[in-house]
Amino acid sequence: MNRYMCVYVLYVAGLLFHRGVLMSGSALSPWALIRGAANYATQVAKNLNCSTTGDSQTLLTCLREVPLSELLAVPVRGLEFAPAFGPSIDGVVIDPGEPEDQDYTLQVDTINTLNNILLRKDVVAKLSRYDLMVGVVRSEAYFSLTADDAQYGIEADRRMKILREFVRNTYTYHQPEILATIINEYTDWEKPVQHPVNIRDETLEALGDANTVAPATRTADLHSQSHRNSYLYVFDYQTKFGDYPQVSPIG
């Protein structure tokens, strides 16, 4: 997933691309940056018997001496809706535009970090030099559910658990208000009885919009403000032989 952040960074570097396609992702998505990267580095180091008490250069040297197969075999426990591997703001590869003494590996507010860095005028100006096509699909969050949930639907308490975990692992402030707003906006109040299939569809739509569709649309909007060639499309094809053929597309 975090390849979108890498592509975004290479884009604004202005060296490798003339045009690009972002499919189901954007550097503005909340999962585009690692939240608490230092914690995951510590997990990996402890599993590989690398000291975590020295300076970062000593730790880096130790990790570089470990065979790739051993690195990939390390069990890393991440948070739901928050990947454990991917880009992080280190103040070197990605210019944060902030004081150099800030420790970006401890960043816990991913949304604000993305906004502060990627929405700066100089970054948007660099992005807008190139032609850009942004694409999404009608159902971006199917893999957030189990196969049974996707096929038969979910109850209201299951929806609450999923969305509460998403909010807790994505946002730092005003979590109860955000959760209440999501439930309110993604509930069809005209239906007197909430069927599990309807609850499933509303939950998938909420997760898909927050993680993918809204950030992708925002990226296209920012790009188009400079009058470059900007395109946005929705891929709506669903084969009957897919993973969840009985699940209707979200309307």
Coordinates of C-alpha atoms in Angstrom, one line a residue, residues 29-236:
S29 CA -4.3 8.3 2.6
P30 CA -3.9 7.7 6.4
W31 CA -2.0 4.4 5.8
A32 CA 0.6 6.0 3.5
L33 CA 2.9 6.8 6.4
I34 CA 4.0 4.5 9.2
R35 CA 2.7 5.5 12.6
G36 CA 5.3 5.0 15.3
A37 CA 8.0 3.6 13.1
A38 CA 10.5 3.5 15.9
N39 CA 8.3 0.9 17.8
Y40 CA 8.4 -1.4 14.8
A41 CA 12.1 -1.0 14.4
T42 CA 12.5 -2.0 18.0
Q43 CA 10.4 -5.1 17.5
V44 CA 12.6 -6.2 14.5
A45 CA 15.8 -5.4 16.4
K46 CA 14.9 -7.4 19.4
N47 CA 14.0 -10.4 17.3
L48 CA 17.3 -10.2 15.5
N49 CA 19.4 -9.7 18.7
C50 CA 20.4 -6.2 17.7
S51 CA 20.9 -3.8 20.5
T52 CA 18.3 -1.1 20.9
T53 CA 20.2 0.8 23.7
G54 CA 22.8 2.4 21.5
D55 CA 22.5 5.1 18.9
S56 CA 20.6 4.7 15.7
Q57 CA 23.7 4.2 13.5
T58 CA 24.7 1.2 15.6
L59 CA 21.3 -0.3 15.2
L60 CA 21.3 0.4 11.4
T61 CA 24.7 -1.3 11.0
C62 CA 23.5 -4.4 12.8
L63 CA 20.3 -4.6 10.7
R64 CA 22.3 -4.2 7.5
E65 CA 24.4 -7.3 8.4
V66 CA 21.3 -9.5 8.7
P67 CA 20.4 -11.6 5.7
L68 CA 17.2 -10.5 3.9
S69 CA 15.5 -13.8 4.5
E70 CA 15.9 -13.3 8.3
L71 CA 14.6 -9.8 8.1
L72 CA 11.5 -10.9 6.2
A73 CA 10.9 -13.7 8.6
V74 CA 10.6 -11.4 11.7
P75 CA 7.0 -11.4 13.0
V76 CA 5.9 -7.8 13.4
R77 CA 2.7 -7.0 15.1
G78 CA 1.0 -4.0 13.6
L79 CA -2.3 -2.3 14.2
E80 CA -5.5 -2.9 12.3
F81 CA -5.8 -0.3 9.5
A82 CA -2.2 0.8 10.2
P83 CA 0.5 -1.0 8.3
A84 CA 3.8 -1.8 10.0
F85 CA 6.1 -1.4 7.0
G86 CA 6.4 1.6 4.7
P87 CA 7.7 5.2 4.5
S88 CA 8.2 7.3 7.5
I89 CA 9.2 11.0 7.9
D90 CA 12.9 11.0 8.7
G91 CA 13.7 14.6 7.8
V92 CA 16.2 13.4 5.2
V93 CA 14.5 11.6 2.3
I94 CA 11.2 13.5 2.8
D95 CA 11.7 17.2 3.5
P96 CA 9.3 18.0 6.4
G97 CA 9.8 21.7 6.3
E98 CA 10.1 21.6 10.1
P99 CA 13.0 22.1 12.6
E100 CA 15.7 19.5 12.1
D101 CA 15.7 18.4 15.8
Q102 CA 12.2 17.0 15.6
D103 CA 12.0 13.2 15.9
Y104 CA 9.7 12.1 13.1
T105 CA 9.9 8.4 13.9
L106 CA 7.8 9.1 17.0
Q107 CA 5.0 10.8 14.9
V108 CA 1.7 9.5 16.1
D109 CA -0.7 11.9 14.2
T110 CA -0.5 10.6 10.7
I111 CA -3.3 12.7 9.3
N112 CA -1.8 16.0 10.5
T113 CA 1.7 15.0 9.3
L114 CA 0.4 14.3 5.8
N115 CA -1.4 17.6 5.7
N116 CA 1.5 19.6 7.0
I117 CA 4.0 18.1 4.6
L118 CA 2.2 17.1 1.4
L119 CA -0.2 20.1 1.2
R120 CA 2.5 22.7 1.3
K121 CA 2.4 25.0 -1.8
D122 CA 5.9 24.0 -2.9
V123 CA 5.0 20.3 -2.8
V124 CA 1.7 20.7 -4.7
A125 CA 3.5 22.9 -7.3
K126 CA 6.0 20.1 -8.0
L127 CA 3.3 17.5 -8.2
S128 CA 1.3 19.6 -10.7
R129 CA 4.2 19.7 -13.2
Y130 CA 3.1 16.2 -14.4
D131 CA 0.0 14.6 -16.0
L132 CA -1.8 12.5 -13.4
M133 CA -4.6 9.9 -13.5
V134 CA -6.2 8.9 -10.3
G135 CA -8.4 5.8 -10.1
V136 CA -10.6 4.1 -7.5
V137 CA -13.0 1.1 -7.5
R138 CA -16.5 1.0 -6.2
S139 CA -15.7 -1.1 -3.2
E140 CA -12.3 -0.3 -1.8
A141 CA -12.5 -2.0 1.6
Y142 CA -13.7 -5.6 1.0
F143 CA -10.5 -7.0 2.4
S144 CA -11.2 -5.3 5.7
L145 CA -13.9 -7.9 6.4
T146 CA -13.8 -11.7 6.7
A147 CA -15.3 -13.7 3.9
D148 CA -18.4 -14.5 6.0
D149 CA -18.9 -10.9 6.9
A150 CA -18.6 -9.9 3.3
Q151 CA -21.1 -12.6 2.1
Y152 CA -23.7 -12.5 4.9
G153 CA -23.4 -9.1 6.4
I154 CA -22.6 -7.8 9.9
E155 CA -24.6 -6.7 12.9
A156 CA -24.5 -3.2 14.4
D157 CA -22.2 -4.2 17.3
R158 CA -19.7 -5.7 14.8
R159 CA -19.8 -2.5 12.8
M160 CA -19.2 -0.5 15.9
K161 CA -16.1 -2.6 16.8
I162 CA -14.6 -2.3 13.3
L163 CA -15.1 1.5 13.0
R164 CA -14.0 2.1 16.6
E165 CA -10.7 0.3 15.9
F166 CA -10.3 2.2 12.7
V167 CA -10.8 5.6 14.4
R168 CA -8.5 4.7 17.3
N169 CA -5.7 3.6 15.0
T170 CA -6.1 6.5 12.5
Y171 CA -6.9 9.6 14.5
T172 CA -5.3 11.1 17.6
Y173 CA -7.8 13.7 18.7
H174 CA -11.6 13.9 19.0
Q175 CA -12.0 10.1 18.5
P176 CA -15.6 9.8 20.0
E177 CA -16.8 12.7 17.9
I178 CA -15.3 11.3 14.7
L179 CA -16.8 7.8 15.4
A180 CA -20.2 9.3 16.1
T181 CA -20.0 11.3 12.9
I182 CA -19.1 8.3 10.8
I183 CA -22.0 6.2 12.2
N184 CA -24.4 9.1 11.6
E185 CA -23.3 9.8 8.0
Y186 CA -23.1 6.2 6.9
T187 CA -26.4 5.0 8.3
D188 CA -29.5 5.0 6.2
W189 CA -31.9 6.4 8.7
E190 CA -34.9 6.0 6.4
K191 CA -34.9 2.3 6.9
P192 CA -36.7 1.3 10.1
V193 CA -34.7 -2.0 10.3
Q194 CA -31.0 -2.2 9.7
H195 CA -30.4 -5.5 7.8
P196 CA -26.9 -7.0 8.2
V197 CA -26.2 -6.7 4.5
N198 CA -27.1 -3.0 4.6
I199 CA -24.8 -2.5 7.6
R200 CA -22.0 -4.3 5.8
D201 CA -22.4 -2.0 2.8
E202 CA -22.4 1.1 4.9
T203 CA -19.4 0.0 6.8
L204 CA -17.4 -0.8 3.7
E205 CA -18.4 2.5 2.1
A206 CA -17.2 4.4 5.2
L207 CA -13.8 2.6 5.3
G208 CA -13.3 2.9 1.6
D209 CA -14.1 6.6 1.6
A210 CA -11.8 7.4 4.5
N211 CA -8.9 5.3 3.5
T212 CA -8.9 5.6 -0.3
V213 CA -11.6 7.6 -2.1
A214 CA -11.5 10.9 -0.2
P215 CA -7.6 11.1 -0.3
A216 CA -7.5 10.1 -4.0
T217 CA -10.2 12.7 -4.8
R218 CA -8.3 15.3 -2.8
T219 CA -5.1 14.6 -4.7
A220 CA -6.9 15.0 -8.0
D221 CA -8.4 18.3 -6.9
L222 CA -5.0 19.6 -5.8
H223 CA -3.4 18.6 -9.1
S224 CA -6.2 20.0 -11.2
Q225 CA -5.9 23.5 -9.6
S226 CA -2.8 24.1 -11.6
H227 CA -4.6 23.4 -14.9
R228 CA -2.5 20.3 -15.8
N229 CA -4.0 17.2 -17.3
S230 CA -5.9 15.6 -14.4
Y231 CA -8.1 12.6 -14.7
L232 CA -10.2 10.7 -12.2
Y233 CA -12.0 7.4 -12.9
V234 CA -14.0 4.7 -11.1
F235 CA -13.5 1.1 -12.0
D236 CA -16.8 -0.6 -11.5

